XYZ file of C-alpha atoms in Angstrom:
672
model
C -28.119 32.268 -34.662
C -28.969 30.529 -31.450
C -29.475 26.758 -31.524
C -31.495 25.164 -28.696
C -31.404 21.509 -27.809
C -34.365 20.922 -25.563
C -34.285 17.727 -23.309
C -37.768 17.413 -22.029
C -39.091 16.189 -18.682
C -39.375 12.692 -20.144
C -35.837 12.256 -18.896
C -37.035 12.337 -15.361
C -39.533 9.653 -16.255
C -36.823 7.385 -17.765
C -34.203 7.127 -15.013
C -33.398 3.606 -16.251
C -32.250 5.164 -19.595
C -30.730 8.476 -18.688
C -28.711 10.057 -15.811
C -27.746 13.736 -15.346
C -24.700 14.680 -13.402
C -24.057 18.320 -12.422
C -20.739 19.214 -10.861
C -20.190 15.555 -10.037
C -23.599 15.180 -8.217
C -26.425 12.978 -9.414
C -29.400 15.255 -10.157
C -31.649 13.192 -12.533
C -34.664 13.048 -10.370
C -34.411 16.745 -9.285
C -34.627 18.088 -12.888
C -37.816 19.057 -14.761
C -36.026 19.755 -18.074
C -32.821 21.290 -19.463
C -31.818 23.035 -22.652
C -28.433 23.765 -24.207
C -27.558 27.242 -25.407
C -24.871 26.842 -28.008
C -24.270 30.561 -28.210
C -23.250 30.879 -24.596
C -21.957 27.285 -24.370
C -24.028 26.758 -21.329
C -26.744 24.376 -20.119
C -29.888 25.941 -18.690
C -31.350 23.554 -16.118
C -34.898 23.902 -14.786
C -35.422 22.006 -11.521
C -38.664 20.589 -10.092
C -39.106 23.682 -7.982
C -39.239 25.635 -11.384
C -35.999 27.484 -10.697
C -33.623 27.667 -13.613
C -29.787 27.773 -13.330
C -27.103 28.023 -16.015
C -24.057 25.831 -15.946
C -21.011 25.645 -18.264
C -21.240 22.573 -20.428
C -18.223 20.846 -18.777
C -20.172 20.814 -15.485
C -23.148 18.916 -16.813
C -23.010 15.282 -18.002
C -25.854 13.703 -19.852
C -25.374 9.925 -19.634
C -27.284 7.270 -21.561
C -27.086 3.687 -22.727
C -26.422 2.169 -19.293
C -25.178 -1.417 -18.822
C -27.878 -3.601 -17.265
C -26.717 -5.822 -14.314
C -28.958 -8.762 -13.681
C -29.740 -8.713 -9.896
C -29.747 -12.482 -9.906
C -26.020 -12.347 -10.892
C -24.957 -9.290 -9.041
C -25.570 -8.317 -5.352
C -25.110 -4.874 -3.825
C -24.222 -3.703 -0.350
C -23.389 -0.373 1.261
C -21.516 0.155 4.494
C -21.697 -3.625 5.106
C -25.499 -3.837 4.663
C -26.943 -5.935 1.797
C -29.595 -4.536 -0.543
C -32.722 -6.688 -0.647
C -35.637 -6.849 -3.086
C -33.578 -5.425 -5.968
C -35.467 -5.550 -9.281
C -32.932 -3.972 -11.635
C -29.423 -2.482 -11.626
C -28.140 0.030 -14.252
C -24.512 1.128 -14.562
C -23.850 4.629 -16.126
C -20.246 5.545 -17.036
C -19.295 9.199 -16.682
C -16.051 11.003 -17.581
C -14.657 10.904 -14.092
C -16.827 8.355 -12.271
C -19.301 5.474 -12.663
C -22.797 5.617 -11.189
C -25.356 2.981 -10.225
C -29.115 3.317 -10.557
C -31.051 0.725 -8.476
C -34.744 -0.194 -8.879
C -36.366 -1.948 -5.930
C -39.490 -4.119 -6.013
C -41.554 -1.629 -3.969
C -41.207 0.975 -6.814
C -38.438 2.754 -4.980
C -35.389 4.016 -6.961
C -31.990 5.081 -5.665
C -28.848 6.450 -7.270
C -25.287 5.821 -6.038
C -21.694 6.439 -6.946
C -20.300 3.067 -7.766
C -17.390 3.749 -5.291
C -20.058 3.857 -2.474
C -21.142 0.261 -3.136
C -19.703 -3.182 -2.837
C -20.824 -4.952 -6.024
C -20.443 -8.669 -5.947
C -20.685 -10.735 -9.119
C -22.134 -14.201 -8.664
C -19.410 -16.898 -8.552
C -21.850 -19.134 -10.462
C -21.045 -17.041 -13.570
C -17.871 -19.105 -13.668
C -18.357 -22.207 -15.827
C -16.428 -24.763 -13.803
C -17.956 -23.601 -10.497
C -21.468 -23.647 -12.045
C -20.814 -27.205 -13.193
C -19.964 -28.421 -9.681
C -22.859 -26.413 -8.170
C -25.256 -27.894 -10.707
C -24.092 -31.397 -9.655
C -24.562 -30.658 -5.985
C -28.002 -29.274 -6.744
C -28.899 -32.525 -8.492
C -27.660 -34.620 -5.578
C -29.831 -32.646 -3.240
C -32.749 -34.517 -4.752
C -31.374 -37.688 -3.112
C -32.222 -36.309 0.319
C -35.021 -38.060 2.194
C -36.018 -34.886 4.048
C -39.629 -34.157 3.058
C -42.577 -31.926 4.053
C -44.723 -34.144 6.216
C -47.941 -32.567 4.963
C -47.390 -32.806 1.216
C -44.371 -35.004 0.783
C -42.412 -32.234 -1.004
C -38.587 -32.619 -0.968
C -37.076 -29.869 1.164
C -33.394 -29.738 0.235
C -33.883 -29.213 -3.535
C -36.271 -26.378 -2.660
C -33.499 -24.613 -0.804
C -31.045 -25.041 -3.615
C -33.629 -23.694 -6.055
C -33.529 -20.423 -4.214
C -29.730 -20.017 -4.800
C -29.210 -18.117 -8.016
C -26.347 -15.912 -6.631
C -23.188 -16.956 -4.831
C -20.886 -14.309 -3.421
C -17.238 -14.719 -4.426
C -16.022 -14.305 -0.884
C -17.959 -17.277 0.716
C -16.258 -20.484 1.642
C -18.288 -22.471 -0.822
C -16.401 -20.974 -3.758
C -13.332 -22.805 -2.572
C -15.173 -26.058 -2.436
C -16.410 -25.530 -6.050
C -12.902 -24.373 -7.126
C -10.304 -26.013 -4.827
C -7.401 -24.407 -6.639
C -8.474 -20.998 -5.427
C -7.915 -21.997 -1.731
C -4.997 -20.135 -0.179
C -2.902 -21.897 2.358
C -3.354 -19.229 5.094
C -4.519 -15.740 5.735
C -1.697 -13.218 5.840
C -0.195 -12.543 9.328
C -0.013 -14.557 12.490
C -3.012 -14.629 14.803
C -2.485 -14.988 18.568
C -5.733 -16.347 20.113
C -7.281 -16.032 23.538
C -8.444 -19.127 25.441
C -11.208 -18.160 27.953
C -12.452 -21.737 28.156
C -8.978 -23.369 28.693
C -7.117 -25.499 26.256
C -4.426 -28.058 25.660
C -1.685 -28.397 23.095
C -3.647 -29.572 20.014
C -6.618 -27.276 20.915
C -4.204 -24.352 21.022
C -3.068 -25.158 17.463
C -6.578 -25.891 16.234
C -7.970 -22.513 17.412
C -4.927 -20.679 16.015
C -5.305 -22.347 12.563
C -9.106 -21.740 12.518
C -8.432 -18.032 12.841
C -5.667 -17.924 10.277
C -7.355 -19.857 7.481
C -10.526 -19.344 5.469
C -11.336 -23.050 5.730
C -9.919 -25.324 8.347
C -10.679 -28.874 9.400
C -10.517 -30.116 13.009
C -10.503 -33.807 13.470
C -11.973 -34.478 16.938
C -11.985 -38.078 18.102
C -14.244 -38.783 21.143
C -13.120 -37.284 24.412
C -10.686 -34.814 22.948
C -12.572 -31.558 23.756
C -14.305 -30.605 20.584
C -16.820 -28.462 22.396
C -14.116 -26.644 24.375
C -12.279 -25.948 21.109
C -15.511 -24.637 19.438
C -16.132 -22.303 22.424
C -12.641 -20.840 22.224
C -13.047 -20.221 18.387
C -16.357 -18.484 19.158
C -14.617 -16.296 21.741
C -11.932 -15.209 19.239
C -14.573 -14.500 16.621
C -16.496 -12.310 19.158
C -13.538 -10.137 20.096
C -13.087 -9.255 16.460
C -16.717 -7.957 16.335
C -17.647 -10.774 13.945
C -20.573 -13.212 13.721
C -20.723 -16.980 13.725
C -23.323 -19.679 13.173
C -22.721 -23.050 14.772
C -24.457 -25.908 12.944
C -24.765 -29.674 13.330
C -26.954 -32.563 12.189
C -26.956 -33.558 15.793
C -29.037 -31.225 18.003
C -27.157 -32.311 21.119
C -23.937 -30.804 19.702
C -25.362 -27.292 19.405
C -27.329 -27.687 22.668
C -24.045 -28.500 24.426
C -22.468 -25.233 23.137
C -25.465 -23.238 24.417
C -25.449 -24.988 27.808
C -21.814 -24.220 28.332
C -22.102 -20.551 27.321
C -25.316 -19.956 29.343
C -24.014 -21.827 32.453
C -23.722 -19.809 35.664
C -19.932 -20.171 35.365
C -19.815 -17.963 32.209
C -23.248 -16.282 31.935
C -22.757 -15.755 28.185
C -26.023 -17.190 26.926
C -27.367 -13.688 26.173
C -25.260 -13.472 22.995
C -26.780 -16.720 21.558
C -29.948 -17.162 19.462
C -31.108 -20.720 18.763
C -32.802 -20.378 15.365
C -33.005 -22.485 12.224
C -36.349 -24.115 11.928
C -39.618 -22.124 12.314
C -40.372 -23.565 15.821
C -37.047 -22.321 17.119
C -37.727 -18.903 15.619
C -41.105 -18.717 17.254
C -39.598 -19.767 20.585
C -36.958 -17.084 20.190
C -39.525 -14.333 19.487
C -41.693 -15.308 22.417
C -38.875 -15.652 24.971
C -36.811 -12.566 24.398
C -35.444 -10.794 27.425
C -35.346 -6.958 27.690
C -32.413 -6.824 30.153
C -28.774 -7.566 29.777
C -26.672 -9.328 32.474
C -25.196 -7.052 35.106
C -21.960 -5.846 33.510
C -20.600 -4.167 36.599
C -18.099 -6.982 37.395
C -17.235 -7.428 33.734
C -15.556 -4.020 33.379
C -11.871 -4.195 34.042
C -9.776 -1.009 34.527
C -6.547 -3.020 34.323
C -7.184 -3.920 30.639
C -4.818 -1.509 28.927
C -3.297 -1.555 25.413
C -0.609 -3.977 26.468
C -3.067 -6.426 28.164
C -3.426 -8.634 25.062
C 0.320 -8.625 24.607
C 0.687 -10.022 28.120
C -1.949 -12.703 27.316
C -0.107 -13.598 24.189
C 3.236 -13.838 25.965
C 1.683 -16.176 28.559
C 0.169 -18.131 25.732
C 3.582 -18.743 24.225
C 4.951 -19.857 27.590
C 2.104 -22.191 28.010
C 2.776 -23.758 24.650
C 6.179 -25.011 25.908
C 4.423 -26.514 29.008
C 1.865 -28.139 26.662
C 4.674 -29.647 24.644
C 6.206 -31.104 27.841
C 2.816 -32.498 29.014
C 2.188 -34.081 25.642
C 5.623 -35.711 25.727
C 4.955 -36.940 29.263
C 1.721 -38.617 28.148
C 3.443 -40.222 25.163
C 6.198 -41.588 27.438
C 3.563 -43.014 29.806
C 1.863 -44.767 26.849
C 5.194 -46.077 25.621
C 6.122 -47.287 29.126
C 2.782 -49.169 29.404
C 3.427 -50.804 26.017
C 6.993 -51.761 26.950
C 5.827 -53.303 30.193
C 3.244 -55.386 28.382
C 5.770 -56.466 25.690
C 8.489 -57.249 28.282
C 5.968 -59.301 30.291
C 5.232 -61.519 27.373
C 8.927 -61.538 26.379
C 9.877 -62.770 29.837
C 7.165 -65.454 29.633
C 8.821 -66.595 26.365
C 12.262 -66.775 28.081
C 10.789 -68.971 30.777
C 9.048 -71.254 28.354
C 12.223 -71.692 26.164
C 14.587 -71.881 29.171
C 16.706 -68.986 27.716
C 18.786 -67.025 30.170
C 20.067 -63.560 29.511
C 23.130 -62.390 31.374
C 22.521 -58.693 31.714
C 25.873 -58.074 33.466
C 28.102 -59.848 30.933
C 27.413 -57.706 27.869
C 25.901 -54.614 29.313
C 27.403 -51.263 28.412
C 26.266 -47.659 27.954
C 24.592 -48.185 24.570
C 21.321 -46.482 23.711
C 18.237 -48.466 22.998
C 18.112 -47.481 19.344
C 21.427 -49.188 18.769
C 20.264 -52.323 20.559
C 17.254 -52.260 18.252
C 19.440 -51.979 15.173
C 21.614 -54.874 16.362
C 18.487 -56.931 16.960
C 17.155 -56.079 13.435
C 20.481 -56.709 11.673
C 20.876 -60.153 13.336
C 17.251 -60.918 12.431
C 18.096 -60.207 8.829
C 21.262 -62.324 8.972
C 19.306 -65.254 10.451
C 16.983 -65.362 7.495
C 20.019 -65.954 5.162
C 22.744 -67.639 7.336
C 22.865 -69.757 10.412
C 25.882 -67.967 11.860
C 27.336 -64.494 12.102
C 30.521 -64.309 9.953
C 33.687 -62.440 10.754
C 32.739 -59.446 8.683
C 29.637 -58.827 10.717
C 31.562 -59.290 13.914
C 33.929 -56.509 12.933
C 30.988 -54.365 11.826
C 29.261 -54.873 15.184
C 32.588 -54.048 16.974
C 33.359 -50.749 15.128
C 29.762 -49.563 14.570
C 28.190 -50.491 17.933
C 31.274 -51.070 20.199
C 30.241 -54.664 20.983
C 33.710 -55.833 21.982
C 32.778 -59.011 23.952
C 32.958 -61.600 21.253
C 31.891 -64.424 23.645
C 28.252 -63.622 22.736
C 28.932 -65.167 19.300
C 29.403 -68.550 20.921
C 25.579 -68.618 21.328
C 23.206 -69.747 18.569
C 21.972 -66.805 16.445
C 18.457 -67.134 17.907
C 19.850 -66.740 21.404
C 21.897 -63.789 20.189
C 18.733 -62.050 18.800
C 16.955 -62.813 22.098
C 19.832 -61.214 24.073
C 19.791 -58.082 21.910
C 16.000 -57.915 22.305
C 16.255 -58.206 26.068
C 18.908 -55.426 26.211
C 16.655 -53.248 24.129
C 13.694 -53.604 26.416
C 15.711 -52.928 29.567
C 17.607 -49.962 28.113
C 14.556 -48.406 26.533
C 12.533 -48.707 29.741
C 15.315 -46.991 31.716
C 15.523 -44.225 29.134
C 11.779 -43.621 29.292
C 11.823 -43.515 33.098
C 14.714 -41.015 33.112
C 12.944 -38.701 30.613
C 9.717 -39.083 32.574
C 11.443 -37.934 35.769
C 13.152 -35.043 33.997
C 9.881 -33.745 32.471
C 8.035 -34.225 35.726
C 10.698 -32.209 37.601
C 10.500 -29.459 34.974
C 6.721 -29.254 35.241
C 6.871 -29.217 39.040
C 9.296 -26.293 38.948
C 7.247 -24.389 36.359
C 4.343 -22.277 37.489
C 1.308 -24.554 37.455
C -0.902 -21.458 37.319
C 0.057 -20.574 33.649
C -3.092 -22.178 32.263
C -5.307 -20.737 34.920
C -3.828 -17.229 34.402
C -4.210 -17.465 30.575
C -7.842 -18.724 30.947
C -8.760 -16.097 33.550
C -7.173 -13.265 31.584
C -8.718 -14.368 28.352
C -12.201 -14.554 29.925
C -11.652 -11.070 31.538
C -10.718 -9.670 28.145
C -13.786 -11.246 26.451
C -16.286 -10.031 29.075
C -14.739 -6.590 29.118
C -15.168 -6.406 25.317
C -18.787 -7.536 25.568
C -19.611 -5.126 28.404
C -18.221 -2.227 26.318
C -20.308 -3.287 23.345
C -23.637 -3.707 25.156
C -23.657 -1.460 28.142
C -24.295 1.645 26.038
C -27.762 0.286 25.311
C -30.342 1.299 27.870
C -32.569 -1.718 27.032
C -32.376 -4.734 24.795
C -34.037 -4.481 21.449
C -36.975 -6.833 20.874
C -37.417 -8.335 17.437
C -40.473 -9.493 15.497
C -40.732 -12.289 12.914
C -40.492 -9.650 10.144
C -37.034 -8.673 11.346
C -35.705 -12.034 10.171
C -36.232 -10.866 6.623
C -36.037 -7.067 6.890
C -33.428 -6.444 9.623
C -31.317 -9.676 9.929
C -28.096 -7.690 10.668
C -29.809 -5.939 13.608
C -30.457 -9.324 15.105
C -26.888 -10.380 14.469
C -25.628 -7.263 16.213
C -27.516 -8.292 19.350
C -26.991 -12.032 18.903
C -23.636 -12.624 17.178
C -23.828 -16.351 17.858
C -26.504 -18.263 16.025
C -27.215 -22.004 16.594
C -28.970 -24.055 13.966
C -29.191 -27.477 12.295
C -27.010 -27.821 9.184
C -30.073 -28.222 7.064
C -31.629 -24.877 8.216
C -28.313 -22.866 8.118
C -29.552 -20.570 5.259
C -32.991 -20.119 6.934
C -31.846 -18.952 10.358
C -32.322 -15.282 9.412
C -32.839 -14.847 5.631
C -31.076 -16.601 2.803
C -29.091 -13.521 1.697
C -27.210 -13.273 5.117
C -23.565 -14.244 5.083
C -21.955 -14.982 8.508
C -18.297 -14.186 9.062
C -17.851 -17.803 10.276
C -19.833 -21.016 10.223
C -18.628 -23.812 12.501
C -19.943 -27.241 11.530
C -19.801 -29.927 14.103
C -20.220 -33.689 13.449
C -19.322 -33.038 9.776
C -18.778 -36.773 9.155
C -22.564 -37.239 9.472
C -23.376 -34.561 6.906
C -23.930 -35.330 3.240
C -22.222 -33.180 0.591
C -25.335 -31.249 -0.509
C -26.366 -30.212 3.013
C -22.802 -29.367 3.815
C -22.446 -27.149 0.744
C -25.644 -25.401 1.786
C -24.099 -24.367 5.059
C -20.890 -23.470 3.348
C -22.736 -21.052 1.020
C -23.500 -18.651 3.809
C -20.101 -18.422 5.451
C -17.078 -16.263 4.683
C -14.913 -18.600 6.778
C -15.649 -22.195 7.635
C -14.447 -24.441 10.474
C -15.332 -28.113 9.837
C -15.228 -30.341 12.896
C -15.620 -34.073 12.787
C -13.889 -37.440 12.636
C -13.407 -39.616 9.596
C -13.134 -42.634 11.797
C -16.621 -42.267 13.242
C -19.888 -43.322 11.662
C -20.455 -41.481 8.351
C -23.784 -40.507 6.838
C -25.394 -43.796 5.778
C -26.330 -44.114 2.063
C -28.524 -47.138 1.133
C -27.853 -49.178 -1.916
C -30.759 -47.692 -3.948
C -29.614 -44.113 -3.216
C -26.036 -45.023 -3.998
C -27.089 -46.298 -7.553
C -28.988 -43.073 -8.161
C -26.021 -41.021 -6.829
C -23.562 -42.830 -9.183
C -25.912 -42.233 -12.112
C -25.856 -38.500 -11.368
C -22.103 -38.377 -10.766
C -21.349 -40.028 -14.135
C -23.089 -37.258 -15.918
C -20.408 -34.789 -14.702
C -16.690 -34.757 -15.119
C -15.680 -34.239 -11.447
C -13.183 -35.290 -8.882
C -14.164 -38.554 -7.003
C -14.117 -36.539 -3.841
C -17.567 -35.096 -4.875
C -19.176 -38.537 -4.788
C -22.448 -38.369 -2.753
C -21.345 -41.559 -0.905
C -18.628 -39.438 0.818
C -19.467 -37.583 4.006
C -19.065 -33.826 3.690
C -16.013 -34.043 5.901
C -14.371 -36.720 3.720
C -15.313 -34.902 0.510
C -13.675 -31.690 1.735
C -10.444 -33.563 2.648
C -10.363 -35.269 -0.775
C -11.436 -32.331 -2.898
C -9.123 -29.893 -1.027
C -5.969 -31.859 -0.115
C -4.169 -28.707 0.941
C -6.934 -27.653 3.424
C -5.498 -26.850 6.853
C -6.049 -29.815 9.233
C -5.630 -30.273 13.003
C -6.224 -33.374 14.999
C -7.283 -33.055 18.608
C -4.957 -35.639 20.163
C -5.327 -35.423 23.926
C -7.949 -37.798 25.121
C -9.572 -37.376 28.576
C -12.593 -39.738 28.726
C -11.914 -43.467 28.491
C -9.825 -45.821 30.522
C -6.309 -46.045 29.007
C -6.649 -49.721 27.898
C -9.925 -48.974 26.139
C -8.804 -45.915 24.251
C -5.346 -47.434 23.516
C -7.191 -50.222 21.528
C -9.005 -47.517 19.521
C -5.835 -45.493 19.251
C -3.927 -48.387 17.661
C -6.865 -49.738 15.643
C -8.171 -46.482 14.189
C -5.839 -43.456 14.909
C -2.409 -44.980 14.111
C -1.253 -44.308 17.714
C -1.674 -40.556 17.288
C -3.812 -39.951 20.383
C -2.249 -38.784 23.601
C -3.925 -40.583 26.486
C -4.400 -38.248 29.448
C -6.372 -40.658 31.662
C -4.667 -42.915 34.170
C -4.705 -46.715 34.614
C -5.323 -47.563 38.290
C -4.931 -51.287 37.852
C -8.629 -52.060 37.145
C -9.275 -55.626 35.949
C -11.373 -56.805 33.021
C -11.410 -53.340 31.531
C -11.329 -54.626 27.934
C -12.421 -57.926 26.497
C -12.375 -58.874 22.836
C -14.594 -61.619 21.529
C -13.748 -62.787 17.910
C -16.468 -64.756 16.151
C -15.745 -67.402 13.556
C -15.877 -66.103 10.006
C -18.950 -67.098 8.038
C -21.540 -65.802 5.602
C -23.708 -64.142 8.201
C -23.408 -60.427 7.329
C -26.463 -58.729 5.902
C -26.030 -55.045 5.033
C -25.121 -53.424 8.385
C -25.648 -56.466 10.782
C -24.428 -59.959 11.394
C -26.853 -62.546 12.701
C -23.991 -64.647 14.147
C -22.800 -61.639 16.291
C -26.378 -61.001 17.422
C -26.731 -64.643 18.514
C -23.457 -64.627 20.409
C -24.260 -61.384 22.175
C -27.716 -62.635 23.244
C -26.747 -66.203 24.200
C -23.171 -65.842 25.429
C -22.026 -62.322 26.317
C -25.111 -60.848 27.977
C -25.720 -63.852 30.273
C -22.064 -64.222 31.280
C -20.535 -60.725 31.211
C -23.246 -58.065 31.538
C -24.206 -57.198 35.125
C -26.130 -53.932 34.387
C -27.910 -53.931 31.076
C -29.039 -50.330 31.307
C -25.475 -49.006 31.539
C -23.898 -51.237 28.932
C -23.274 -50.588 25.280
C -22.110 -53.195 22.767
C -20.086 -52.375 19.682
C -19.756 -54.810 16.876
C -17.499 -54.667 13.753
C -18.156 -56.621 10.534
């Protein structure tokens, strides 16, 4: 007896419930109906074209009971392109493979092998990460950015749209700091088409080797130059970058440098973000590329990058020497100032130091130790006993005991004098040695590295773009429908931090986001930019003015913070830069140390006051007078929030009338 199992055409109508696989191929929507012949152990399949074929049962799979994947918690992409407008996702498990059925909002359905797709589960499914994200979402309500027409808060509206967070974006490390790896596997050798110095070299290298890196950039240390070099290294890898800042001048500076006649690289940049910028971009697109004729280089062979990298290593040695030279010059200036006041003290106290009587070939560090040991003795005893005389003889070789006939204060002064003289001679000798080395080393190393790096970058860009006969023009719809086509033409996007997710559409994830002036960004706005970046470079300076939080907002922020059990680093009163440093103490940091802007006396004050002497001053002192003047006001109860009435009065009544010759070119900085 023949038994027939008839599976009717309703299967075709219910692709969300059933899937038919024939010989490993998805055929659900091609089939009108099928029936199983138990006698022949075959499946008779009738297709939509009314033709019927018989298959052995093992070649036909009838799958049902799929797993539903919520598209708010799962995102799909294929060949690097994200799926948009997904309404439902169904996962069918077969005997040899797993299959995905996707329903889009425009009534379109598609079937895929799971192996064809990149399926990302939302990181917000993790409880701890969701807790931190919910807190940040709440703090977004503290933002004072509002719609001018209806007063609607703008930042919470942006966070409301985020229901999915890819596991590979940088924000996941901020939400779960323990997941941050110290560095990406392998060493990266960068190019430097915009020139560099020692700390910039390190900063660029670390930015390319780590998913998240922090660059502390004090004023005048070349932050923009560092950002440009990072952009160049991102480009030659065929990747994309968005540069953001709360300060428009920071991103404008990047665009101006790239588009200058010196580089002519402005064609790879799109200034987007807010709607006005998008409109301006649409209306001012150019159909032509630059002339790439001179950009093509026949001498760029497979070993060209290796040559660039070898020059880069040589240059690193030169950088180390230059940095040491600058440090020695700073030390020499300090020594001269200290010795000047020391000699004034000798004159005032009528103390004479006989440099010939006790002088010997002893290094300055030993004179310093003698000075310190005698200072310690003087705090307990009036005289140096025989035990210490023997110690000084054997340990330091101080064999002329006649020095001990002096009072201990004079002995200390003598050792101090020998230290200053010896150390100054040591510094001068090392300065001369390094100067001689640098003079004998090719002074074209940096120029060669810069020129070769720019040649490599332009050759890469010429090869990428010259195959196009004309430049594609985009419409406003392309921001939503074809964002990656825009990114392919314009791999560098500029935006405000606040508009980072709106530059194209809010599903786009950039390979890199570089945030400048991060000390002026609050944690909610910073997290927003971090949510659309696989890799993050955070540039700022914790010693500069942070984002200002008024007292009323601070009280509200503390009330929100106390509802969550979080690290103090997440407090809203922290700038985003400070928060990242506190929340992720193992994040890679680099300080740009070489300073090129201010007079040495001015920056040295800032160096000692705020940067613990870590800056390397590259400017020169030409003996200018009255470079720096400090006016200290009498303490009093005159401070009110962020101003002091006493300082205002002194500036108006004393400083401006007596010291300011050009009011338009003068800035005044006060500290409370």
